[in-house]
Short mmCIF file of the C-alpha atoms (twelve columns), coordinates in Angstrom:
data_MODEL
# 
_entry.id   MODEL 
# 
loop_
_atom_site.group_PDB 
_atom_site.id 
_atom_site.type_symbol 
_atom_site.label_atom_id 
_atom_site.label_alt_id 
_atom_site.label_comp_id 
_atom_site.label_asym_id 
_atom_site.label_seq_id 
_atom_site.Cartn_x 
_atom_site.Cartn_y 
_atom_site.Cartn_z 
_atom_site.pdbx_PDB_model_num 
ATOM 1   C CA . MET A 1   94.136  89.225  91.069  1 
ATOM 2   C CA . ALA A 2   94.717  93.036  91.066  1 
ATOM 3   C CA . TYR A 3   92.145  95.357  92.398  1 
ATOM 4   C CA . GLN A 4   90.564  97.547  89.634  1 
ATOM 5   C CA . LEU A 5   89.943  101.154 90.418  1 
ATOM 6   C CA . PHE A 6   87.642  103.151 88.114  1 
ATOM 7   C CA . TYR A 7   87.860  106.896 88.081  1 
ATOM 8   C CA . TRP A 8   87.922  109.602 85.503  1 
ATOM 9   C CA . ASN A 9   91.334  110.070 83.825  1 
ATOM 10  C CA . GLY A 10  93.332  113.253 84.287  1 
ATOM 11  C CA . ILE A 11  92.205  114.327 87.679  1 
ATOM 12  C CA . GLN A 12  92.879  113.250 91.342  1 
ATOM 13  C CA . GLY A 13  89.349  113.932 92.421  1 
ATOM 14  C CA . ARG A 14  87.596  111.535 94.761  1 
ATOM 15  C CA . GLY A 15  89.579  108.556 93.380  1 
ATOM 16  C CA . GLU A 16  92.778  109.950 94.961  1 
ATOM 17  C CA . PHE A 17  91.556  108.935 98.457  1 
ATOM 18  C CA . VAL A 18  91.403  105.344 97.358  1 
ATOM 19  C CA . ARG A 19  94.767  105.545 95.426  1 
ATOM 20  C CA . LEU A 20  96.537  106.638 98.534  1 
ATOM 21  C CA . ALA A 21  95.370  103.686 100.489 1 
ATOM 22  C CA . LEU A 22  96.301  101.298 97.828  1 
ATOM 23  C CA . GLU A 23  99.760  102.884 97.367  1 
ATOM 24  C CA . GLU A 24  100.651 102.981 101.097 1 
ATOM 25  C CA . ALA A 25  99.634  99.257  101.295 1 
ATOM 26  C CA . GLY A 26  101.686 98.303  98.311  1 
ATOM 27  C CA . ALA A 27  98.578  96.624  96.763  1 
ATOM 28  C CA . ASP A 28  98.537  95.322  93.393  1 
ATOM 29  C CA . TYR A 29  95.962  97.560  91.552  1 
ATOM 30  C CA . VAL A 30  95.014  98.766  88.065  1 
ATOM 31  C CA . ASP A 31  93.907  102.439 87.462  1 
ATOM 32  C CA . VAL A 32  91.632  101.120 84.648  1 
ATOM 33  C CA . VAL A 33  90.639  104.277 82.853  1 
ATOM 34  C CA . ARG A 34  94.295  105.402 82.509  1 
ATOM 35  C CA . HIS A 35  95.082  102.382 80.349  1 
ATOM 36  C CA . GLU A 36  93.848  101.961 76.786  1 
ATOM 37  C CA . GLN A 37  94.361  98.215  76.449  1 
ATOM 38  C CA . PRO A 38  91.396  96.114  75.398  1 
ATOM 39  C CA . GLY A 39  88.823  95.859  78.179  1 
ATOM 40  C CA . MET A 40  90.154  99.074  79.854  1 
ATOM 41  C CA . GLY A 41  89.860  102.813 79.314  1 
ATOM 42  C CA . THR A 42  86.793  105.007 79.734  1 
ATOM 43  C CA . ASP A 43  84.581  102.592 77.836  1 
ATOM 44  C CA . ALA A 44  85.161  99.876  80.363  1 
ATOM 45  C CA . MET A 45  84.081  102.191 83.222  1 
ATOM 46  C CA . LEU A 46  81.044  103.400 81.225  1 
ATOM 47  C CA . GLU A 47  80.003  99.801  80.584  1 
ATOM 48  C CA . ILE A 48  79.717  99.129  84.281  1 
ATOM 49  C CA . LEU A 49  77.893  102.427 84.875  1 
ATOM 50  C CA . ASP A 50  75.470  101.581 82.152  1 
ATOM 51  C CA . HIS A 51  74.932  97.830  82.830  1 
ATOM 52  C CA . GLY A 52  76.341  97.083  86.285  1 
ATOM 53  C CA . LEU A 53  78.293  94.060  87.308  1 
ATOM 54  C CA . ASN A 54  76.793  90.831  88.600  1 
ATOM 55  C CA . SER A 55  73.504  92.639  89.557  1 
ATOM 56  C CA . THR A 56  75.534  95.288  91.287  1 
ATOM 57  C CA . THR A 57  75.373  98.890  90.176  1 
ATOM 58  C CA . ALA A 58  77.222  102.156 90.742  1 
ATOM 59  C CA . PHE A 59  75.876  105.637 90.423  1 
ATOM 60  C CA . ALA A 60  79.158  107.324 89.725  1 
ATOM 61  C CA . PRO A 61  82.915  106.753 89.910  1 
ATOM 62  C CA . PRO A 62  84.960  106.028 91.935  1 
ATOM 63  C CA . PHE A 63  84.153  102.370 92.279  1 
ATOM 64  C CA . LEU A 64  86.350  99.395  92.908  1 
ATOM 65  C CA . LYS A 65  86.209  95.906  91.318  1 
ATOM 66  C CA . ASP A 66  87.645  93.008  93.420  1 
ATOM 67  C CA . GLY A 67  86.894  89.954  91.516  1 
ATOM 68  C CA . ASP A 68  83.242  89.651  91.125  1 
ATOM 69  C CA . ILE A 69  82.560  92.324  93.904  1 
ATOM 70  C CA . LEU A 70  81.796  95.922  92.934  1 
ATOM 71  C CA . VAL A 71  82.162  98.604  95.715  1 
ATOM 72  C CA . SER A 72  81.115  102.288 95.095  1 
ATOM 73  C CA . HIS A 73  81.559  105.529 97.074  1 
ATOM 74  C CA . VAL A 74  85.008  106.498 98.584  1 
ATOM 75  C CA . ALA A 75  84.129  105.826 102.286 1 
ATOM 76  C CA . ASN A 76  82.452  102.518 101.375 1 
ATOM 77  C CA . ILE A 77  85.364  101.419 99.288  1 
ATOM 78  C CA . LEU A 78  87.905  102.282 102.028 1 
ATOM 79  C CA . PHE A 79  85.585  100.565 104.686 1 
ATOM 80  C CA . TYR A 80  85.754  97.545  102.506 1 
ATOM 81  C CA . LEU A 81  89.515  97.694  101.664 1 
ATOM 82  C CA . SER A 82  90.965  98.853  104.904 1 
ATOM 83  C CA . PRO A 83  90.947  95.418  106.715 1 
ATOM 84  C CA . LYS A 84  92.416  93.746  103.774 1 
ATOM 85  C CA . LEU A 85  95.185  96.413  103.530 1 
ATOM 86  C CA . GLY A 86  95.878  96.631  107.217 1 
ATOM 87  C CA . LEU A 87  94.815  100.186 107.339 1 
ATOM 88  C CA . VAL A 88  92.237  100.170 110.059 1 
ATOM 89  C CA . PRO A 89  92.419  99.148  113.786 1 
ATOM 90  C CA . SER A 90  90.941  95.788  114.658 1 
ATOM 91  C CA . GLY A 91  87.558  95.625  116.427 1 
ATOM 92  C CA . ASP A 92  84.270  97.063  115.550 1 
ATOM 93  C CA . LYS A 93  84.444  100.141 117.804 1 
ATOM 94  C CA . LEU A 94  87.503  101.709 116.159 1 
ATOM 95  C CA . ARG A 95  86.456  100.503 112.723 1 
ATOM 96  C CA . TYR A 96  83.226  102.298 112.931 1 
ATOM 97  C CA . THR A 97  84.931  105.347 114.434 1 
ATOM 98  C CA . ALA A 98  87.205  105.426 111.429 1 
ATOM 99  C CA . ASN A 99  84.225  105.217 109.150 1 
ATOM 100 C CA . GLY A 100 82.444  108.063 110.814 1 
ATOM 101 C CA . LEU A 101 85.599  110.185 110.403 1 
ATOM 102 C CA . GLN A 102 85.818  109.284 106.784 1 
ATOM 103 C CA . LEU A 103 82.055  110.120 106.104 1 
ATOM 104 C CA . THR A 104 82.799  113.462 107.675 1 
ATOM 105 C CA . ILE A 105 85.708  113.972 105.210 1 
ATOM 106 C CA . THR A 106 83.154  113.096 102.518 1 
ATOM 107 C CA . ASP A 107 80.899  115.881 103.642 1 
ATOM 108 C CA . PHE A 108 83.888  118.284 103.716 1 
ATOM 109 C CA . VAL A 109 85.071  117.422 100.218 1 
ATOM 110 C CA . SER A 110 81.432  117.923 98.918  1 
ATOM 111 C CA . GLU A 111 81.516  121.438 100.400 1 
ATOM 112 C CA . VAL A 112 85.050  122.005 98.742  1 
ATOM 113 C CA . HIS A 113 83.379  121.089 95.375  1 
ATOM 114 C CA . ASP A 114 80.543  123.560 95.887  1 
ATOM 115 C CA . THR A 115 82.880  126.592 96.362  1 
ATOM 116 C CA . HIS A 116 83.446  126.512 92.640  1 
ATOM 117 C CA . HIS A 117 80.048  124.948 91.550  1 
ATOM 118 C CA . PRO A 118 77.559  126.453 94.042  1 
ATOM 119 C CA . ILE A 119 74.640  126.433 91.655  1 
ATOM 120 C CA . SER A 120 74.841  123.455 89.305  1 
ATOM 121 C CA . THR A 121 77.433  120.970 88.223  1 
ATOM 122 C CA . GLY A 122 75.773  121.424 84.678  1 
ATOM 123 C CA . LEU A 123 77.097  125.120 84.439  1 
ATOM 124 C CA . TYR A 124 80.637  126.155 83.866  1 
ATOM 125 C CA . TYR A 125 82.478  127.963 86.698  1 
ATOM 126 C CA . GLU A 126 82.358  130.978 84.618  1 
ATOM 127 C CA . ASP A 127 78.510  131.010 84.653  1 
ATOM 128 C CA . GLN A 128 78.495  131.132 88.590  1 
ATOM 129 C CA . LYS A 129 81.521  133.123 89.499  1 
ATOM 130 C CA . ALA A 130 79.681  135.682 91.594  1 
ATOM 131 C CA . GLU A 131 77.926  132.894 93.626  1 
ATOM 132 C CA . ALA A 132 81.248  131.013 93.793  1 
ATOM 133 C CA . LYS A 133 82.935  133.997 95.329  1 
ATOM 134 C CA . ALA A 134 80.182  134.288 97.934  1 
ATOM 135 C CA . ARG A 135 80.277  130.626 98.723  1 
ATOM 136 C CA . SER A 136 84.008  130.476 98.961  1 
ATOM 137 C CA . THR A 137 84.134  133.453 101.352 1 
ATOM 138 C CA . ALA A 138 81.731  131.638 103.740 1 
ATOM 139 C CA . PHE A 139 83.542  128.370 103.275 1 
ATOM 140 C CA . ILE A 140 86.888  130.064 104.168 1 
ATOM 141 C CA . ASP A 141 85.417  131.928 107.155 1 
ATOM 142 C CA . GLU A 142 83.200  129.379 108.552 1 
ATOM 143 C CA . ARG A 143 83.528  125.882 107.083 1 
ATOM 144 C CA . ILE A 144 87.353  125.358 106.956 1 
ATOM 145 C CA . PRO A 145 87.703  126.303 110.745 1 
ATOM 146 C CA . LYS A 146 84.650  124.104 111.694 1 
ATOM 147 C CA . TYR A 147 85.954  120.993 109.987 1 
ATOM 148 C CA . LEU A 148 89.744  121.331 110.650 1 
ATOM 149 C CA . GLY A 149 88.979  122.328 114.288 1 
ATOM 150 C CA . TYR A 150 86.981  118.954 114.565 1 
ATOM 151 C CA . PHE A 151 89.682  116.941 113.075 1 
ATOM 152 C CA . GLU A 152 92.339  118.672 115.257 1 
ATOM 153 C CA . ARG A 153 90.250  117.820 118.427 1 
ATOM 154 C CA . ALA A 154 89.848  114.273 117.327 1 
ATOM 155 C CA . LEU A 155 93.724  113.873 116.942 1 
ATOM 156 C CA . GLN A 156 94.254  115.550 120.287 1 
ATOM 157 C CA . GLN A 157 91.530  113.341 122.022 1 
ATOM 158 C CA . ASN A 158 92.825  110.091 120.631 1 
ATOM 159 C CA . PRO A 159 93.172  108.031 123.747 1 
ATOM 160 C CA . SER A 160 96.108  106.146 122.320 1 
ATOM 161 C CA . GLY A 161 98.286  109.211 122.500 1 
ATOM 162 C CA . SER A 162 99.630  108.633 118.982 1 
ATOM 163 C CA . ARG A 163 99.884  111.179 116.199 1 
ATOM 164 C CA . HIS A 164 97.144  109.183 114.356 1 
ATOM 165 C CA . ILE A 165 93.464  110.085 114.441 1 
ATOM 166 C CA . VAL A 166 92.110  106.679 115.366 1 
ATOM 167 C CA . GLY A 167 93.963  103.871 117.008 1 
ATOM 168 C CA . SER A 168 97.705  103.784 117.508 1 
ATOM 169 C CA . GLU A 169 98.826  103.025 113.957 1 
ATOM 170 C CA . LEU A 170 98.363  104.674 110.543 1 
ATOM 171 C CA . SER A 171 94.791  104.228 109.110 1 
ATOM 172 C CA . TYR A 172 93.164  105.269 105.875 1 
ATOM 173 C CA . VAL A 173 91.627  108.238 107.706 1 
ATOM 174 C CA . ASP A 174 95.117  109.648 108.214 1 
ATOM 175 C CA . LEU A 175 95.831  109.345 104.514 1 
ATOM 176 C CA . SER A 176 92.567  110.960 103.618 1 
ATOM 177 C CA . LEU A 177 93.330  113.847 105.939 1 
ATOM 178 C CA . PHE A 178 96.694  114.265 104.223 1 
ATOM 179 C CA . GLN A 179 94.848  114.617 100.942 1 
ATOM 180 C CA . VAL A 180 92.477  117.156 102.405 1 
ATOM 181 C CA . ILE A 181 95.349  119.332 103.613 1 
ATOM 182 C CA . GLU A 182 97.112  118.997 100.315 1 
ATOM 183 C CA . GLY A 183 94.011  120.061 98.449  1 
ATOM 184 C CA . LEU A 184 93.144  122.936 100.604 1 
ATOM 185 C CA . CYS A 185 96.715  124.279 100.429 1 
ATOM 186 C CA . TYR A 186 96.450  124.139 96.625  1 
ATOM 187 C CA . ALA A 187 93.077  125.602 96.220  1 
ATOM 188 C CA . PHE A 188 93.194  128.220 98.970  1 
ATOM 189 C CA . PRO A 189 96.853  129.076 99.674  1 
ATOM 190 C CA . ASN A 190 96.154  132.408 101.318 1 
ATOM 191 C CA . ALA A 191 93.434  131.028 103.562 1 
ATOM 192 C CA . MET A 192 95.646  128.076 104.608 1 
ATOM 193 C CA . LYS A 193 98.774  130.207 105.249 1 
ATOM 194 C CA . GLY A 194 100.042 129.445 108.748 1 
ATOM 195 C CA . TYR A 195 97.573  126.617 109.245 1 
ATOM 196 C CA . GLN A 196 100.364 124.748 110.992 1 
ATOM 197 C CA . ASP A 197 100.049 127.201 113.957 1 
ATOM 198 C CA . ARG A 198 96.209  126.848 114.225 1 
ATOM 199 C CA . TYR A 199 96.085  123.062 113.709 1 
ATOM 200 C CA . ALA A 200 99.492  121.783 115.008 1 
ATOM 201 C CA . ALA A 201 98.246  118.122 115.231 1 
ATOM 202 C CA . LEU A 202 96.929  118.100 111.655 1 
ATOM 203 C CA . ALA A 203 100.147 119.590 110.396 1 
ATOM 204 C CA . ASP A 204 102.138 116.970 112.210 1 
ATOM 205 C CA . LEU A 205 99.923  114.260 110.723 1 
ATOM 206 C CA . HIS A 206 100.321 115.738 107.233 1 
ATOM 207 C CA . THR A 207 104.115 115.681 107.446 1 
ATOM 208 C CA . ALA A 208 104.176 112.197 108.835 1 
ATOM 209 C CA . VAL A 209 102.137 110.845 106.074 1 
ATOM 210 C CA . ARG A 210 104.212 112.665 103.379 1 
ATOM 211 C CA . GLU A 211 107.395 111.173 104.762 1 
ATOM 212 C CA . ARG A 212 106.165 107.607 104.619 1 
ATOM 213 C CA . PRO A 213 108.300 105.724 102.189 1 
ATOM 214 C CA . ARG A 214 105.670 104.387 99.786  1 
ATOM 215 C CA . ILE A 215 103.707 107.718 99.904  1 
ATOM 216 C CA . ALA A 216 106.775 109.726 99.185  1 
ATOM 217 C CA . ALA A 217 107.646 107.385 96.270  1 
ATOM 218 C CA . TYR A 218 104.103 107.684 95.014  1 
ATOM 219 C CA . LEU A 219 104.033 111.466 95.238  1 
ATOM 220 C CA . ALA A 220 107.236 111.610 93.223  1 
ATOM 221 C CA . SER A 221 106.031 109.246 90.495  1 
ATOM 222 C CA . PRO A 222 103.927 109.948 87.422  1 
ATOM 223 C CA . ARG A 223 101.096 107.941 89.061  1 
ATOM 224 C CA . ARG A 224 100.367 110.960 91.180  1 
ATOM 225 C CA . LEU A 225 98.397  113.352 88.927  1 
ATOM 226 C CA . ALA A 226 98.907  117.035 89.499  1 
ATOM 227 C CA . PHE A 227 96.104  119.151 91.005  1 
ATOM 228 C CA . ASN A 228 94.255  121.106 88.204  1 
ATOM 229 C CA . GLU A 229 91.185  123.013 87.469  1 
ATOM 230 C CA . ASP A 230 89.158  120.083 86.379  1 
ATOM 231 C CA . GLY A 231 89.212  118.264 89.831  1 
ATOM 232 C CA . ILE A 232 87.558  118.882 93.110  1 
ATOM 233 C CA . PHE A 233 90.327  121.059 94.585  1 
ATOM 234 C CA . ARG A 234 90.644  123.927 92.062  1 
ATOM 235 C CA . TYR A 235 92.739  127.213 92.430  1 
ATOM 236 C CA . TYR A 236 90.915  130.329 91.307  1 
ATOM 237 C CA . SER A 237 92.717  133.344 92.823  1 
ATOM 238 C CA . GLU A 238 89.496  135.232 93.032  1 
ATOM 239 C CA . LEU A 239 88.045  132.736 95.380  1 
ATOM 240 C CA . ASP A 240 90.998  132.679 97.889  1 
ATOM 241 C CA . ALA A 241 91.102  134.767 100.994 1 
ATOM 242 C CA . GLY A 242 92.209  138.400 100.540 1 
ATOM 243 C CA . ASN A 243 91.562  138.426 96.828  1 
# 
């Protein structure tokens, strides 16, 4: 039975971290909300959000349905899927290391979101532009170097000596870091200019993921939604460095 992924239509958002893992593994999955057949679409997602599934609830998408199992939250979904998809090293030590890295990515993505919605998600960006500018300036100056510096060190300190961040083979964390770099380059092109020189290991990882056959095919397909100003990574020129 195909995995069923539930996430808002029209945006990459947090759902993209799960999509990349499913695509790399060549897994059989359905992006439920993007289909309007009976039992699919937004109504199917709202039904689960309102009423749960087999006594299991989810606060918000993304969530994944695997038979009668419902798993929510990106890091938790990837922790569940990765052994099934062959995208995590074997053994508890490295599996928990990967989960810790993914949870740090979760924190980072939350801070990305807050650059354009620093006061409230209930307000439009236009209602908090001055605060967004202040938040973005601090994010660019302090938080991007903090997080990317950490991931760069983790890559360099991987005892396997590979270009991957945990273990010697590709993991879901590598895929998520690829998405983070893609999103930052879209949202903050000036701030990210020349990042390859500052974070050479991350840049190498980004290139390696992009060149993987299934990922390359996915990125060139209509399944890969474009970045836009409704998702987490948004480009507002006034929030970028030097503007």
